[in-house]
Amino acid sequence: MAARNFDVIVVGAGPGGYVAAIRAAQLGKNVAIVEREHLGGICLNWGCIPTKALLRSAEVFHLMHRAKEFGLKADGIGYDLDAVVARSRGVAKQLSGGIGHLMKKNKITVFMGAATLPARGKVSVKTDKGTEELTAPAIILATGARARELPGLEADGDLVWTYKHALQPKRMPKKLLVIGSGAIGIEFASFFNTLGAEVTVCEVMDRVLPVEDAEISAFAKKAFVKQGMKILEKTTVKKLDRKPGVGVTAHLEDAKGTTTAEFDTVISAVGIVGNVENLGLEALGVKIDRTHVVTDEYCRTGVEGLYAIGDIAGAPWLAHKASHEGVMVAELIAGLHPHAIKPNSIAGCTYCHPQVASVGLTEQKAKDAGYTVKVGRFPFIGNGKAIALGEAEGMIKTVFDAKTGELLGAHMVGAEVTELIQGYVVGRSLETTEEDLMNTVFPHPTLSEMMHEAVLDAYGRALHI
Ligand SMILES: Cc1cc2nc3c(=O)[nH]c(=O)nc-3n(C[C@H](O)[C@H](O)[C@H](O)COP(=O)(O)OP(=O)(O)OC[C@H]3O[C@@H](n4cnc5c(N)ncnc54)[C@H](O)[C@@H]3O)c2cc1C
C-alpha cells in the first residue's frame, strides 16, 4: 500500500497529542493522529478526569455526613462502590467520545493502532486491518507514560494495585497501604479514607506531598491525620509478602529499623515512566534520559522534524503542561514564534481533601536560589466566604522577592484552591509585582480575597488578621 502523506503526524492522543493535532489543523495543516488504545490518553481515561469524578462522590458523601451542621437532615447515608465507579467511567467515556468529535470537526485523520517510527519522517501504524505507512515532514511524539513498578512492589491487580486498578476497584479496601504521597497517591488515599477505609500512607521522603512548600505539607498532613489517616514519613516499603485471598504483609523500614504491618490492599503510586520503548527512537538517534526523551525548551528532540511533548518529555507530568507544549509545537511547525514554556509558571494541583495547589518556588527553594524573600500568609478562618461555606480549614502563602517585589511562588491548602491558583498563575505570567496585586480589587465575599490578604501580609498590611 502506498504511504499516505500528511503535513503533521501526532503519535498518541492524550492531552498533549490531541491538542497539538487540533492546533496544527487550525493553522491549516493536514494532520494525522495515531492512538493505540483510547482517544484522550491517560488524562481523560485513567487519570485527571476519572479520579476527579471519584473524589467528587467522596466529597458529596463527606458533606452528607455534615448535613446537621447546615441545618439539614440526611439519614441512612451510604454508598454503592460499583455505582460510584460506574459514574467515574461514564464521565471518562463521555469525554473520550468528545475527542472523537473534535478530531472530525477539525478534519484530523485518526488511525487507531500502535505506531513505530521506522525512519525519519515516517510512521508505521499496526491497525486491526494491517499496517499503514504514513509520512510527514513534522512528527510529534506524545506517547505519555505509565505507572512505575518497583521490584517486589509490582501490581498484581488483586492485592497490589496501580492507579488503573484503583480507579475501578473490585472491592472496598478495609486496610489500605498507599505507597508514595505524590498527587496520585494522596488523591487515592483521600478517596478511600473518606469512604471509610483505614488508610496508611508511606512516604520515603521527609514529608507528604514532598514537592509542596514545607508549611503546606505540614498543614495537609495534620488535616489527613485528623481525618484518620496514618502517615509514615522517611519510611521505605522494602518488601510485600502476598497471601492470596488474605492480604499483604508489608515490611517497612525507617531510621529506627524494620517493622511489619498487615493490609488487605496496597496501592503503588511511586511515580511514572515514559513510554519510550518499541518506537524505534534509538535507531533515529533520539536521546533518552532514563525514561524520557530529551528535548530543548521548544520540545525539539535534535532529530530534524521530530518533537516530543507531554509526559514522554519529562516533568512536570501534568496534562496542562502536555497541552500547552502541544500548542507551542504546532505553532512552531506552522512557522509562528511561540514562547517557550516556563516550568516555574506551571501550577500543580492535588484534589485531596483539603485540596492543595501551588505555582513557582517554595520558600525554601527561593532561599536556596539566593533570593531574600518576603512571605505572606492568610488562614481560611479569617475569610467570610470560607466560614459561610463551612470550609474554615486552610491557608494561603505567598513568596516574594524582597528586592523587586516579583511574586516567586504561591502555595495553598484548603477548599477550592485548585480553582484559585490560576489567579496567581496569570499574575506570574504577566510578571506581576506585589504592587499590582495589592492594587487589584478582589470581589467580596469570595475565597479569592485570601489571595489578596496573603499578598498584603507579606508587606505587613493584612486587614483581617
Ligand atoms: C491517576 C492519575 C491522576 C492524574 N491526575 C492529574 C490531574 O489531576 N491533573 C493533571 O494535570 N495531570 C494529572 N495526571 C497526569 C496526566 O494524566 C498526564 O500528565 C497526561 O495524561 C499526559 O498527557 P500526554 O498527552 O503526555 O500522555 P497520555 O495522556 O499518557 O497519552 C498518551 C497516549 O499515547 C498513546 N500511545 C502510547 N504509545 C503509543 C504508540 N506507540 N502508538 C500509538 N499510541 C500510543 C497511549 O495509548 C495514550 O493514549 C494524572 C495521572 C494519573 C495516572
PDB file of C-alpha atoms in Angstrom, residues 11 51 100 201 209 217 219 223-224 235 329 349 352 365 383 393 405 434 448 457:
ATOM      1  CA  VAL A  11       1.679   9.871  17.857  1.00  0.00           C
ATOM      2  CA  THR A  51     -10.095  10.478  39.637  1.00  0.00           C
ATOM      3  CA  GLY A 100     -13.517  11.840  18.567  1.00  0.00           C
ATOM      4  CA  VAL A 201       0.378   6.417  53.554  1.00  0.00           C
ATOM      5  CA  LEU A 209       3.367  15.880  49.135  1.00  0.00           C
ATOM      6  CA  SER A 217       2.814  19.711  53.523  1.00  0.00           C
ATOM      7  CA  PHE A 219      -0.773  21.619  57.208  1.00  0.00           C
ATOM      8  CA  ALA A 223      -5.633  17.501  58.239  1.00  0.00           C
ATOM      9  CA  PHE A 224      -5.120  13.963  56.894  1.00  0.00           C
ATOM     10  CA  THR A 235       9.788   5.202  55.562  1.00  0.00           C
ATOM     11  CA  VAL A 329       4.985  22.853  18.921  1.00  0.00           C
ATOM     12  CA  CYS A 349      -2.910  20.735  41.904  1.00  0.00           C
ATOM     13  CA  CYS A 352      -7.440  15.558  48.015  1.00  0.00           C
ATOM     14  CA  LYS A 365      13.694  26.826  47.028  1.00  0.00           C
ATOM     15  CA  ASN A 383     -12.293  34.690  55.412  1.00  0.00           C
ATOM     16  CA  GLU A 393      -9.537  24.830  57.311  1.00  0.00           C
ATOM     17  CA  GLY A 405       8.553  42.559  44.520  1.00  0.00           C
ATOM     18  CA  GLU A 434       3.322  42.956  44.911  1.00  0.00           C
ATOM     19  CA  SER A 448     -10.081  34.759  46.383  1.00  0.00           C
ATOM     20  CA  ASP A 457       0.502  40.136  54.736  1.00  0.00           C
TER      21      ASP A 457
END
